[in-house]
XYZ file of C-alpha atoms in Angstrom:
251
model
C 14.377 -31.572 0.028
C 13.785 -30.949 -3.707
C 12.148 -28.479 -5.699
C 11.730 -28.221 -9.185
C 14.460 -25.770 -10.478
C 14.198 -24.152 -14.262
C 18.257 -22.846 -14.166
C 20.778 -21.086 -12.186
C 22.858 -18.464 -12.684
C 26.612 -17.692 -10.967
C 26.949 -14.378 -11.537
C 23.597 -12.220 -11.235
C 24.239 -8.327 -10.726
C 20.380 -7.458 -11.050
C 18.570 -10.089 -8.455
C 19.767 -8.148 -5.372
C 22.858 -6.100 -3.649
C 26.561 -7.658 -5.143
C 27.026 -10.713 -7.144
C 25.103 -13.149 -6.613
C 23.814 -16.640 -6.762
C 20.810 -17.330 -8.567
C 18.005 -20.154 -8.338
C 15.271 -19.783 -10.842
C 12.284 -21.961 -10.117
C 9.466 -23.435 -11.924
C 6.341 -22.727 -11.981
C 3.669 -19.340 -11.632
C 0.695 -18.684 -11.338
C 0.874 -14.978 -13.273
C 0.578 -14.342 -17.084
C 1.984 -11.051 -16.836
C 1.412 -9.276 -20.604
C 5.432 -8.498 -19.865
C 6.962 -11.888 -19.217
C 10.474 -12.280 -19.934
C 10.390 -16.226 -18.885
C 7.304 -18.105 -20.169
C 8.883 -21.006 -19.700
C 9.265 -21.009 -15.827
C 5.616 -20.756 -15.740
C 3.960 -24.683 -16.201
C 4.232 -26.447 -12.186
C 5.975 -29.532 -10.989
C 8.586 -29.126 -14.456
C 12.174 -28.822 -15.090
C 15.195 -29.788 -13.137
C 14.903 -31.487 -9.605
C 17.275 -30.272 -7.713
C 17.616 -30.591 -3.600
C 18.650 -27.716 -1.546
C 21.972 -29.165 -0.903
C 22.899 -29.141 -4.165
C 22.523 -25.662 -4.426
C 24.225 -24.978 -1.531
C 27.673 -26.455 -2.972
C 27.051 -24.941 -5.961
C 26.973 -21.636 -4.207
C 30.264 -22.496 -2.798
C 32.157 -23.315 -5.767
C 32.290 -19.323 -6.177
C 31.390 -18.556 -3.091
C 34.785 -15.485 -3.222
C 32.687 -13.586 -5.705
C 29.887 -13.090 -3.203
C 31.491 -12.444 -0.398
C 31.502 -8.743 -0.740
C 27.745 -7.686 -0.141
C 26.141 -10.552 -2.601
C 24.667 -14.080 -1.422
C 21.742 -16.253 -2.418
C 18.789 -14.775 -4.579
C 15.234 -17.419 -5.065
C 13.615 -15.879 -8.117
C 11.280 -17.523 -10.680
C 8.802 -18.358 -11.468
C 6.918 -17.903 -8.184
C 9.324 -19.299 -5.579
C 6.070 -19.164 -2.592
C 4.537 -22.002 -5.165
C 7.429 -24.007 -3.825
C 7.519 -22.899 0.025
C 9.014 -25.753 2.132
C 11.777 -25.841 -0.227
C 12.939 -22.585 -0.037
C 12.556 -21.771 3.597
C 15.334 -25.169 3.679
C 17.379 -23.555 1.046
C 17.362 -20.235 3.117
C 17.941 -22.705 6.576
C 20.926 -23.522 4.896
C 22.525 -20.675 3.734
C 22.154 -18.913 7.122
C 24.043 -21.948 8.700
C 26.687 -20.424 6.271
C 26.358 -17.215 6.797
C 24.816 -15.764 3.205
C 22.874 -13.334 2.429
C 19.429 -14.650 1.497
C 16.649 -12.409 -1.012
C 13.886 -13.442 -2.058
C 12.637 -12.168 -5.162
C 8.680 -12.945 -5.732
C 5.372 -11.338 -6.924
C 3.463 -12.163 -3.743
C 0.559 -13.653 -5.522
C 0.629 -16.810 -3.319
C -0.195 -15.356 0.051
C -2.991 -16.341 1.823
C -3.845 -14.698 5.162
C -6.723 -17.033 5.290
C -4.665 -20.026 5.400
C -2.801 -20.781 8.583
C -0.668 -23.404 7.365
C 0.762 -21.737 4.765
C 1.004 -18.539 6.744
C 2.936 -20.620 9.462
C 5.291 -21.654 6.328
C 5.663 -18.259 5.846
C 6.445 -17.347 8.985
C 8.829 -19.444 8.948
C 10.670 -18.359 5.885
C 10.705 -14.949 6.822
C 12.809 -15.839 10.094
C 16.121 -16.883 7.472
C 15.370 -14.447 4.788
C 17.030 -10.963 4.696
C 15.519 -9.520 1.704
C 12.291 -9.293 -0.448
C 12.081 -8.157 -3.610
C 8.463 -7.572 -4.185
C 7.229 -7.196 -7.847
C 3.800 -4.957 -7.963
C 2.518 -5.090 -11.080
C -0.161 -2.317 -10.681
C -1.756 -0.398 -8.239
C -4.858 -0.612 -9.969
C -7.066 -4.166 -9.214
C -8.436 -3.990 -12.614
C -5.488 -3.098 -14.508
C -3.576 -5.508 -12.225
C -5.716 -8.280 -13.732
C -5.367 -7.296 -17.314
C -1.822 -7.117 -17.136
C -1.088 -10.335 -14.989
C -4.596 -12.356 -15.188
C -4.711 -12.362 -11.376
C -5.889 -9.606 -8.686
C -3.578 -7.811 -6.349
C -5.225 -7.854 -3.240
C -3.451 -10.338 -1.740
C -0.057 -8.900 -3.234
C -1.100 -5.647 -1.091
C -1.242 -7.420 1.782
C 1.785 -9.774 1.362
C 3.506 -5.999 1.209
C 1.656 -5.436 4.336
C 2.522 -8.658 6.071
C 6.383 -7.838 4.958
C 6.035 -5.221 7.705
C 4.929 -6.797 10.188
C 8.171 -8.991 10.005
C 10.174 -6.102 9.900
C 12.139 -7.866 6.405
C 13.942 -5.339 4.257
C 11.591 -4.796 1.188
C 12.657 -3.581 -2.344
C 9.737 -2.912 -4.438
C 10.534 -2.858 -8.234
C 8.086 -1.513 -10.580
C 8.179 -2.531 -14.333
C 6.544 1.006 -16.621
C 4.797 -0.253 -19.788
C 3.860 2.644 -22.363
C 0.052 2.879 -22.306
C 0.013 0.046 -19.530
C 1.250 0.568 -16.001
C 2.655 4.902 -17.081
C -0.172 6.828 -15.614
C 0.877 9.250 -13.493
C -2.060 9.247 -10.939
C -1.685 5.340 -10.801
C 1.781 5.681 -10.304
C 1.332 8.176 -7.332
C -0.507 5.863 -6.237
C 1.625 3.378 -5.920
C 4.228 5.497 -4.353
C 1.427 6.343 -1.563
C 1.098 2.687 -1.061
C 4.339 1.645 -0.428
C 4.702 4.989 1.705
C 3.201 3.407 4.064
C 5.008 0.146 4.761
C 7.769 0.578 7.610
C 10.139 -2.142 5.974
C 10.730 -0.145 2.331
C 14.204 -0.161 1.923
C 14.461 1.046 -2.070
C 12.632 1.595 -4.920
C 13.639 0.247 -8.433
C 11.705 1.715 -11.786
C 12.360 -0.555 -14.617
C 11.728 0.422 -18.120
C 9.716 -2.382 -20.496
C 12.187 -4.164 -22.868
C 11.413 -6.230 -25.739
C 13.747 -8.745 -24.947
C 11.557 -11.623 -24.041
C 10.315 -11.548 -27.367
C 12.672 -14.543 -28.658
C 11.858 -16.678 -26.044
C 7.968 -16.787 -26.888
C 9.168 -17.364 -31.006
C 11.200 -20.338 -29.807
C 8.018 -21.485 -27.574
C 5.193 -20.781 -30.769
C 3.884 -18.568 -28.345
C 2.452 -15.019 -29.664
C 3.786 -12.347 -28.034
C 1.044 -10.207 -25.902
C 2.934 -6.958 -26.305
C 4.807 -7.519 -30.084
C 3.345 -3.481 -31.161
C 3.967 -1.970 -27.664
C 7.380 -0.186 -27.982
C 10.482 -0.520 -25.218
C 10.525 2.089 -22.743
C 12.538 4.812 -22.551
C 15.210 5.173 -19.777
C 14.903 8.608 -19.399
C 10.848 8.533 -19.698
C 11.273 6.002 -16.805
C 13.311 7.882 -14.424
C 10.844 10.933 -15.156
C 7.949 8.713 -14.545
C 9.982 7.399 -10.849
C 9.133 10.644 -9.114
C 5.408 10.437 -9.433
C 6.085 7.318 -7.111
C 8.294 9.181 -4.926
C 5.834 12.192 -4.776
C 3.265 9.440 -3.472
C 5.591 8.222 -1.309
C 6.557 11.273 0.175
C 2.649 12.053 0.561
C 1.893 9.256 2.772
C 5.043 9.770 4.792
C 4.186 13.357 5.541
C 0.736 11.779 6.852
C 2.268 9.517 9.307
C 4.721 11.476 10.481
């Protein structure tokens, strides 16, 4: 099977535990304000590539993954492109690596069966999600990334049911997604789901702001300043304290 594939990298360090392989594909259905790749965003674009393609290319350095890395889907939005990755995963399970996927969630459905069976099905050969959440707040979630998050909440929720090891990764814009009380939140949110594994906090950069020059495309947040790493690690235990909160409730 092919998919449409915008690049690859060989040696990712930030797209899950160890080195890793990583498949970047095209196409999303998110504007987030924050986008470092615009250009995985347009559907049915960029390279075709099949899944066993990416198997062997997984292989060629397959020694610098062997200790604690594997396989990482990012994007993009890789649930646009379902059936291919749930054979890419069916794959690298027959070979014994470590499969994460790394996606915003935006594409669930728990209204459609067919693509819930899809699902299903993907979860059975994947070992890790990486779940973006934008914001906590449904309004704010649809200034920020031009969608709602309702069905990101319950993608989280469904996550659980499956008993999949989540990491939730949280991106803090100044004057955006920083507000303590939606932060707590947050934290109170994720308390609750059985499957949370670990936490990241990720402090806006300003990097992305080349790639929308080289598209002609303005950039949404040009006058909003990078955030600090130290603001952001300050700003992690209002999630924690939410998280801690919920726990205390259901224990």
């Amino acid at each position: 099977m092919k998919g449409y594939v915008h690049s690859t990298e060989s040696f990712g360090t930030v797209d899950g535990p160890g080195v890793r392989f990583v498949v970047f594909v095209q196409g999303c259905p998110m504007r987030c304000l924050y986008c470092h790749n615009p250009d995985t965003w347009e559907m049915n674009t960029g390279n075709q590539m099949d899944t066993d393609e990416i198997i062997a290319a997984y292989k060629r350095n397959e020694m610098f993954y062997a200790n604690g890395g594997g396989l990482t889907v990012t994007g993009g939005e890789p649930l646009m492109q379902v059936d291919f990755v749930t054979e890419l995963f069916q794959k690298a399970k027959e070979k014994n690596i470590h499969t994460c996927l790394d996606t915003s969630g935006i594409a669930y459905n728990e209204n459609n069966t067919d693509f819930i069976a899809k699902l299903d099905k993907l979860m059975e050969v994947t070992d890790l999600i990486m779940l973006d959440i934008k914001h906590i707040d449904p309004e704010q979630h649809k200034i920020l990334a031009s969608q709602p998050n309702d069905q990101i909440l319950k993608f989280a929720e469904y996550t659980a049911t499956k008993n999949v090891p989540l990491w939730i990764r949280h991106v803090v814009v100044p004057n955006l997604t920083d507000k303590e009380e939606d932060l707590f939140k947050l934290g109170y949110f994720i308390g609750g789901l059985s499957n949370l594994k670990a936490l990241d906090v990720l402090p806006y950069h300003t990097m992305g702001k080349p790639k929308y020059e080289k598209l002609g495309k303005e950039y949404p947040l040009k006058d909003t300043p990078a955030m600090d790493k130290n603001k952001a690690i300050e700003l992690k235990q209002f999630i924690l304290k939410g998280i801690k909160q919920r726990r205390s409730e259901n224990s």
